[in-house]
Amino acid sequence: MDFTFNEDQQALRDSVSRFLMVEAAPEKLREIWQTDAGRSSELRAKLAEQGLTAMSVPESLGGLGLGDMDWSLMNQELGYFGIPDSLADTAYLACALLAALPPTHALRATWLPQIADGSARIALGHPVNPWVADAHLADLLLLAHPTPHGTQWHALTLDQVKHTPCASIDSSRRLATVEWTPTPQTLIAQDAQGQALADDLLDRGALCASAQLLGLAQRMLDLTVDYAAQRKQFGKPIGAFQAVKHQLADVVTKIEFAKPVLYRAASAMSQSEAQRSVRISHAKLACADAGWFSARKAIQIHGAMGYTWEVDLQMFMKRAWVLDAAWGDRGFHKHRLSHALLADDALLGPGATFVTNP
């Protein structure tokens, strides 16, 4: 199995990184987050021009037709630059859910082209997440309704729901509780099909959060390395002290060990492997641990000033904390992982790493 990203994938990642370095600088994000909406239509339009909103849309509907492996790279960049999660919610998660509907379903032809050109914002409600992100700006809400026979999915517009804002420690997040009533007119999938969509969305959402956490871990490490090179004590940069070097090296180790776990999970998702949920839970735990550890060491080296609004670190640190619990907290993913590992027929050991569909 080859985990090497091809030249096109690396070129796309590098071009997006250069674009975000200019268009999503921390000072610009602060200005956006202090607005009432917390979002910038201008930034979204520029992201669409870069092709990010069209990545997962099928080529027949105006998209690029890219998959989970490509998004494992892009979501790291979105995490690294602190881009609000509504972009991935629409362009990656909602797009995959709509694309999984029957080819003749009206929602596919209506909304996928709008996702591709960046004109649509879609909010997602899943039982694993108690709040809905960006509900206040959504052109369409795709909401799950659990039933004894499986999960129903309903498509609603903003005037069909009541949303109440919820505060978050992360200024980039716009969360809300959403009250709504399922009706036959809003129903788009149910029973086994609806449950399959819910399971697929949960796995893909956890994979998305994992990649963003890894990007956040790397950004916090880079910020801390820069700070350690500039901050001086006893006439020399604090980065010259062995104790600081060791802590930064520990963060690098966490990040590098999490990367192959993430890419293996993305491969499992793209190939619809039978054990993909186990791989993804492993990735969420590894990437969440890397994000949490990087934040802890960064705030330790920055000192208390790292938590203040003026310092960039707090933007990425707080986001890592909230993504730690998004799309299933650690307890949820540990339960899924332990259930698979302790099963009588569990495939364990190095020889089982690349087994796809046992």
Short mmCIF file of C-alpha atoms in Angstrom, two decimals:
data_model
loop_
_atom_site.label_atom_id
_atom_site.label_comp_id
_atom_site.label_asym_id
_atom_site.label_seq_id
_atom_site.Cartn_x
_atom_site.Cartn_y
_atom_site.Cartn_z
CA MET A 1 0.00 0.00 0.00
CA ASP A 2 1.46 3.36 -1.08
CA PHE A 3 0.76 6.33 1.18
CA THR A 4 2.78 8.74 -0.96
CA PHE A 5 0.75 11.72 -2.11
CA ASN A 6 1.06 12.40 -5.82
CA GLU A 7 2.36 15.62 -7.35
CA ASP A 8 -1.11 17.02 -8.02
CA GLN A 9 -2.17 16.53 -4.40
CA GLN A 10 0.98 18.15 -3.07
CA ALA A 11 0.70 21.02 -5.53
CA LEU A 12 -2.91 21.69 -4.51
CA ARG A 13 -1.96 21.65 -0.83
CA ASP A 14 0.97 24.01 -1.39
CA SER A 15 -1.10 26.46 -3.44
CA VAL A 16 -3.85 26.52 -0.82
CA SER A 17 -1.25 27.02 1.91
CA ARG A 18 0.24 30.03 0.11
CA PHE A 19 -3.22 31.47 -0.49
CA LEU A 20 -4.33 31.10 3.14
CA MET A 21 -1.08 32.54 4.43
CA VAL A 22 -2.11 35.86 2.88
CA GLU A 23 -5.90 35.78 2.94
CA ALA A 24 -6.38 34.17 6.37
CA ALA A 25 -3.72 35.86 8.46
CA PRO A 26 -4.62 35.92 12.20
CA GLU A 27 -5.33 39.65 12.21
CA LYS A 28 -7.84 39.22 9.38
CA LEU A 29 -9.57 36.33 11.14
CA ARG A 30 -9.89 38.39 14.32
CA GLU A 31 -11.71 41.08 12.37
CA ILE A 32 -14.11 38.54 10.87
CA TRP A 33 -14.84 36.82 14.19
CA GLN A 34 -15.69 40.12 15.85
CA THR A 35 -18.53 40.73 13.40
CA ASP A 36 -22.09 39.67 14.25
CA ALA A 37 -22.14 36.90 11.63
CA GLY A 38 -18.62 35.74 12.36
CA ARG A 39 -18.10 34.86 8.70
CA SER A 40 -16.82 36.63 5.61
CA SER A 41 -18.62 36.23 2.28
CA GLU A 42 -15.54 37.73 0.61
CA LEU A 43 -13.25 35.05 2.06
CA ARG A 44 -15.72 32.32 1.13
CA ALA A 45 -15.79 33.61 -2.45
CA LYS A 46 -12.01 33.56 -2.63
CA LEU A 47 -11.94 30.02 -1.25
CA ALA A 48 -14.40 29.03 -3.97
CA GLU A 49 -12.12 30.59 -6.60
CA GLN A 50 -9.33 28.34 -5.31
CA GLY A 51 -11.56 25.31 -5.93
CA LEU A 52 -11.96 24.27 -2.29
CA THR A 53 -15.75 24.31 -2.33
CA ALA A 54 -15.82 22.14 -5.45
CA MET A 55 -13.36 19.48 -4.30
CA SER A 56 -15.88 16.73 -3.46
CA VAL A 57 -18.63 17.63 -5.92
CA PRO A 58 -18.85 15.09 -8.79
CA GLU A 59 -17.41 16.32 -12.07
CA SER A 60 -20.79 15.88 -13.75
CA LEU A 61 -22.19 18.58 -11.47
CA GLY A 62 -19.36 21.08 -11.82
CA GLY A 63 -16.92 19.79 -9.23
CA LEU A 64 -13.46 18.26 -9.11
CA GLY A 65 -14.51 14.81 -7.90
CA LEU A 66 -11.73 14.51 -5.30
CA GLY A 67 -11.96 12.25 -2.27
CA ASP A 68 -11.08 11.61 1.35
CA MET A 69 -7.32 11.35 0.82
CA ASP A 70 -7.25 14.81 -0.76
CA TRP A 71 -9.34 16.20 2.09
CA SER A 72 -6.95 14.72 4.66
CA LEU A 73 -4.41 17.20 3.31
CA MET A 74 -6.80 20.11 2.87
CA ASN A 75 -8.28 19.78 6.36
CA GLN A 76 -4.79 19.96 7.83
CA GLU A 77 -4.36 23.29 6.06
CA LEU A 78 -7.77 24.50 7.25
CA GLY A 79 -6.73 23.60 10.79
CA TYR A 80 -3.28 25.13 10.44
CA PHE A 81 -4.74 28.50 9.40
CA GLY A 82 -7.76 28.36 11.73
CA ILE A 83 -10.37 28.51 8.96
CA PRO A 84 -13.93 28.23 10.37
CA ASP A 85 -15.30 24.70 10.21
CA SER A 86 -18.36 25.71 8.21
CA LEU A 87 -16.29 25.41 5.02
CA ALA A 88 -15.49 21.74 5.62
CA ASP A 89 -19.03 21.12 6.85
CA THR A 90 -20.43 22.28 3.52
CA ALA A 91 -17.75 21.37 0.98
CA TYR A 92 -16.75 18.02 2.45
CA LEU A 93 -19.33 16.58 4.83
CA ALA A 94 -22.63 17.88 3.44
CA CYS A 95 -21.37 17.33 -0.10
CA ALA A 96 -20.63 13.65 0.65
CA LEU A 97 -24.05 13.19 2.25
CA LEU A 98 -25.87 14.70 -0.72
CA ALA A 99 -23.74 12.80 -3.23
CA ALA A 100 -24.70 9.53 -1.48
CA LEU A 101 -28.39 10.11 -2.20
CA PRO A 102 -29.89 8.31 -5.23
CA PRO A 103 -28.76 9.88 -8.53
CA THR A 104 -32.30 10.99 -9.33
CA HIS A 105 -32.85 12.75 -5.99
CA ALA A 106 -33.77 16.40 -6.50
CA LEU A 107 -31.49 17.68 -3.72
CA ARG A 108 -28.39 16.44 -5.53
CA ALA A 109 -29.04 18.40 -8.70
CA THR A 110 -30.17 21.48 -6.77
CA TRP A 111 -27.49 21.84 -4.11
CA LEU A 112 -24.29 20.18 -5.30
CA PRO A 113 -23.68 22.77 -8.08
CA GLN A 114 -24.27 25.52 -5.51
CA ILE A 115 -21.71 23.94 -3.20
CA ALA A 116 -19.25 23.79 -6.09
CA ASP A 117 -19.51 27.50 -6.91
CA GLY A 118 -19.45 28.51 -3.24
CA SER A 119 -22.90 30.08 -3.16
CA ALA A 120 -24.41 27.64 -0.60
CA ARG A 121 -23.80 27.18 3.10
CA ILE A 122 -25.14 23.95 4.58
CA ALA A 123 -25.41 23.16 8.28
CA LEU A 124 -25.42 19.62 9.64
CA GLY A 125 -27.15 18.17 12.67
CA HIS A 126 -25.99 14.75 13.90
CA PRO A 127 -26.90 13.02 17.20
CA VAL A 128 -23.24 12.84 18.22
CA ASN A 129 -23.00 16.66 18.21
CA PRO A 130 -25.31 18.49 20.64
CA TRP A 131 -25.11 21.78 18.70
CA VAL A 132 -25.28 22.76 15.05
CA ALA A 133 -22.48 24.89 13.59
CA ASP A 134 -23.37 27.94 11.48
CA ALA A 135 -27.11 27.31 11.62
CA HIS A 136 -27.75 31.06 11.58
CA LEU A 137 -26.28 31.44 8.08
CA ALA A 138 -27.38 28.18 6.51
CA ASP A 139 -29.18 28.13 3.20
CA LEU A 140 -30.04 24.50 3.94
CA LEU A 141 -29.97 22.42 7.10
CA LEU A 142 -29.56 18.64 6.92
CA LEU A 143 -30.76 17.29 10.25
CA ALA A 144 -30.83 13.76 11.62
CA HIS A 145 -33.84 12.36 13.45
CA PRO A 146 -33.18 9.01 15.22
CA THR A 147 -36.05 6.50 15.19
CA PRO A 148 -36.38 2.85 16.33
CA HIS A 149 -35.96 1.75 12.71
CA GLY A 150 -32.90 3.85 11.90
CA THR A 151 -31.99 7.48 11.35
CA GLN A 152 -34.17 9.76 9.28
CA TRP A 153 -32.65 12.69 7.41
CA HIS A 154 -34.57 15.88 6.83
CA ALA A 155 -33.75 18.91 4.68
CA LEU A 156 -35.02 22.24 6.00
CA THR A 157 -34.55 25.92 5.31
CA LEU A 158 -33.75 28.48 7.98
CA ASP A 159 -37.36 29.68 8.26
CA GLN A 160 -38.45 26.14 9.22
CA VAL A 161 -36.32 25.95 12.36
CA LYS A 162 -35.74 27.92 15.54
CA HIS A 163 -32.07 28.40 16.44
CA THR A 164 -30.68 29.69 19.72
CA PRO A 165 -27.01 30.77 19.82
CA CYS A 166 -24.64 28.99 22.22
CA ALA A 167 -21.43 30.53 23.51
CA SER A 168 -18.09 28.88 22.76
CA ILE A 169 -14.56 29.49 24.01
CA ASP A 170 -13.52 29.42 20.35
CA SER A 171 -14.42 32.75 18.77
CA SER A 172 -14.48 31.17 15.30
CA ARG A 173 -17.32 28.81 16.15
CA ARG A 174 -20.95 29.84 15.77
CA LEU A 175 -22.98 27.12 17.47
CA ALA A 176 -26.70 26.93 18.09
CA THR A 177 -29.37 24.64 19.46
CA VAL A 178 -31.90 23.95 16.72
CA GLU A 179 -35.56 23.19 17.35
CA TRP A 180 -37.55 21.72 14.49
CA THR A 181 -40.33 19.30 13.64
CA PRO A 182 -39.83 16.43 11.18
CA THR A 183 -42.51 16.16 8.51
CA PRO A 184 -43.06 13.95 5.45
CA GLN A 185 -42.35 16.98 3.26
CA THR A 186 -38.85 17.46 4.72
CA LEU A 187 -37.89 13.78 4.74
CA ILE A 188 -35.09 12.80 2.34
CA ALA A 189 -33.88 9.41 3.68
CA GLN A 190 -34.96 6.92 6.34
CA ASP A 191 -34.54 3.44 7.82
CA ALA A 192 -31.46 1.53 6.61
CA GLN A 193 -30.49 4.14 4.04
CA GLY A 194 -30.76 6.94 6.57
CA GLN A 195 -28.74 5.01 9.13
CA ALA A 196 -26.02 4.32 6.57
CA LEU A 197 -25.84 8.05 5.82
CA ALA A 198 -25.61 8.84 9.54
CA ASP A 199 -22.81 6.30 10.09
CA ASP A 200 -20.94 7.55 7.06
CA LEU A 201 -21.27 11.18 8.16
CA LEU A 202 -20.04 10.37 11.67
CA ASP A 203 -16.92 8.66 10.36
CA ARG A 204 -16.20 11.38 7.82
CA GLY A 205 -16.84 14.12 10.40
CA ALA A 206 -14.42 12.50 12.87
CA LEU A 207 -11.84 12.17 10.10
CA CYS A 208 -12.30 15.84 9.22
CA ALA A 209 -11.81 16.92 12.85
CA SER A 210 -8.76 14.66 13.16
CA ALA A 211 -7.00 16.28 10.20
CA GLN A 212 -7.80 19.77 11.45
CA LEU A 213 -6.46 18.87 14.90
CA LEU A 214 -3.21 17.73 13.32
CA GLY A 215 -2.93 21.01 11.43
CA LEU A 216 -3.62 22.94 14.61
CA ALA A 217 -0.95 20.97 16.47
CA GLN A 218 1.60 21.87 13.80
CA ARG A 219 0.61 25.57 13.86
CA MET A 220 0.92 25.78 17.64
CA LEU A 221 4.32 24.10 17.42
CA ASP A 222 5.50 26.58 14.77
CA LEU A 223 4.26 29.55 16.80
CA THR A 224 6.04 28.24 19.88
CA VAL A 225 9.30 27.62 18.04
CA ASP A 226 9.21 31.21 16.76
CA TYR A 227 8.45 32.53 20.24
CA ALA A 228 11.24 30.46 21.82
CA ALA A 229 13.70 31.90 19.29
CA GLN A 230 12.73 35.50 20.15
CA ARG A 231 12.07 35.41 23.90
CA LYS A 232 15.28 35.84 25.87
CA GLN A 233 16.30 34.98 29.41
CA PHE A 234 19.77 35.31 30.89
CA GLY A 235 20.91 36.91 27.66
CA LYS A 236 19.97 34.05 25.31
CA PRO A 237 16.80 32.79 23.55
CA ILE A 238 14.82 30.38 25.71
CA GLY A 239 14.83 27.96 22.77
CA ALA A 240 18.52 27.40 23.48
CA PHE A 241 17.73 25.78 26.83
CA GLN A 242 17.67 22.00 26.84
CA ALA A 243 14.42 21.79 28.81
CA VAL A 244 12.57 23.80 26.15
CA LYS A 245 14.12 21.80 23.31
CA HIS A 246 12.97 18.55 24.89
CA GLN A 247 9.38 19.75 25.20
CA LEU A 248 9.27 20.88 21.58
CA ALA A 249 10.81 17.60 20.44
CA ASP A 250 8.08 15.72 22.32
CA VAL A 251 5.43 17.66 20.37
CA VAL A 252 7.12 16.83 17.06
CA THR A 253 7.04 13.15 18.02
CA LYS A 254 3.31 13.27 18.78
CA ILE A 255 2.56 14.92 15.43
CA GLU A 256 4.72 12.57 13.37
CA PHE A 257 3.23 9.49 15.03
CA ALA A 258 -0.31 10.75 14.37
CA LYS A 259 0.20 11.43 10.65
CA PRO A 260 0.33 7.82 9.40
CA VAL A 261 -2.65 6.95 11.60
CA LEU A 262 -4.64 9.76 9.97
CA TYR A 263 -3.63 8.76 6.44
CA ARG A 264 -4.44 5.10 7.10
CA ALA A 265 -7.89 6.13 8.33
CA ALA A 266 -8.43 8.35 5.27
CA SER A 267 -7.49 5.43 3.05
CA ALA A 268 -9.96 3.20 4.88
CA MET A 269 -12.68 5.80 4.43
CA SER A 270 -11.99 6.24 0.73
CA GLN A 271 -12.04 2.48 0.16
CA SER A 272 -15.14 1.89 2.35
CA GLU A 273 -13.26 -0.73 4.35
CA ALA A 274 -15.17 -2.86 6.83
CA GLN A 275 -12.95 -1.67 9.71
CA ARG A 276 -12.95 2.00 8.74
CA SER A 277 -14.72 3.11 11.94
CA VAL A 278 -11.95 1.56 14.02
CA ARG A 279 -9.26 3.25 11.93
CA ILE A 280 -11.03 6.59 12.20
CA SER A 281 -11.51 6.35 15.96
CA HIS A 282 -7.81 5.56 16.26
CA ALA A 283 -7.01 8.63 14.16
CA LYS A 284 -9.31 10.88 16.20
CA LEU A 285 -7.65 9.79 19.43
CA ALA A 286 -4.11 10.14 18.06
CA CYS A 287 -4.73 13.56 16.47
CA ALA A 288 -6.68 14.88 19.47
CA ASP A 289 -3.83 13.83 21.71
CA ALA A 290 -1.34 15.59 19.44
CA GLY A 291 -3.46 18.75 19.46
CA TRP A 292 -3.97 18.73 23.21
CA PHE A 293 -0.29 18.00 23.89
CA SER A 294 0.89 20.72 21.51
CA ALA A 295 -1.45 23.24 23.16
CA ARG A 296 -0.25 22.27 26.62
CA LYS A 297 3.43 22.63 25.77
CA ALA A 298 2.81 25.85 23.83
CA ILE A 299 1.04 27.55 26.74
CA GLN A 300 3.74 26.32 29.10
CA ILE A 301 6.50 27.90 27.00
CA HIS A 302 4.55 31.08 26.21
CA GLY A 303 3.45 31.51 29.80
CA ALA A 304 0.08 33.00 30.79
CA MET A 305 0.31 35.60 28.03
CA GLY A 306 -0.35 32.82 25.50
CA TYR A 307 -3.99 32.75 26.57
CA THR A 308 -4.60 36.46 25.91
CA TRP A 309 -6.48 37.81 22.89
CA GLU A 310 -3.46 39.66 21.51
CA VAL A 311 -1.34 36.51 21.14
CA ASP A 312 -2.06 34.30 18.14
CA LEU A 313 -1.58 31.08 20.09
CA GLN A 314 -4.94 31.36 21.86
CA MET A 315 -6.83 31.26 18.54
CA PHE A 316 -5.49 27.83 17.67
CA MET A 317 -5.29 26.47 21.20
CA LYS A 318 -8.97 27.08 21.94
CA ARG A 319 -9.97 25.61 18.61
CA ALA A 320 -8.01 22.45 19.36
CA TRP A 321 -9.82 22.13 22.68
CA VAL A 322 -13.28 22.29 21.14
CA LEU A 323 -12.48 20.02 18.19
CA ASP A 324 -11.26 17.45 20.70
CA ALA A 325 -14.93 16.76 21.52
CA ALA A 326 -16.42 17.34 18.06
CA TRP A 327 -17.78 14.33 16.17
CA GLY A 328 -17.37 12.12 19.22
CA ASP A 329 -15.32 12.83 22.32
CA ARG A 330 -12.46 10.66 23.54
CA GLY A 331 -14.75 8.42 25.55
CA PHE A 332 -16.87 7.71 22.48
CA HIS A 333 -13.91 6.80 20.29
CA LYS A 334 -12.17 4.80 23.00
CA HIS A 335 -15.35 2.75 23.35
CA ARG A 336 -15.46 2.06 19.60
CA LEU A 337 -11.80 1.15 19.56
CA SER A 338 -11.93 -1.10 22.61
CA HIS A 339 -15.02 -2.88 21.30
CA ALA A 340 -13.15 -3.78 18.10
CA LEU A 341 -9.87 -4.70 19.79
CA LEU A 342 -11.49 -6.97 22.37
CA ALA A 343 -13.68 -8.82 19.88
CA ASP A 344 -13.00 -12.53 19.54
CA ASP A 345 -12.21 -12.21 15.85
CA ALA A 346 -10.09 -9.06 16.13
CA LEU A 347 -7.15 -8.89 13.72
CA LEU A 348 -4.19 -7.68 15.78
CA GLY A 349 -0.49 -7.27 15.17
CA PRO A 350 1.65 -5.75 12.39
CA GLY A 351 0.36 -8.24 9.85
CA ALA A 352 -3.16 -6.84 10.13
CA THR A 353 -2.25 -3.20 9.48
CA PHE A 354 -3.06 -3.30 5.78
CA VAL A 355 -5.90 -5.83 5.86
CA THR A 356 -8.81 -3.99 4.26
CA ASN A 357 -11.98 -6.10 4.29
CA PRO A 358 -11.55 -9.16 6.54
#
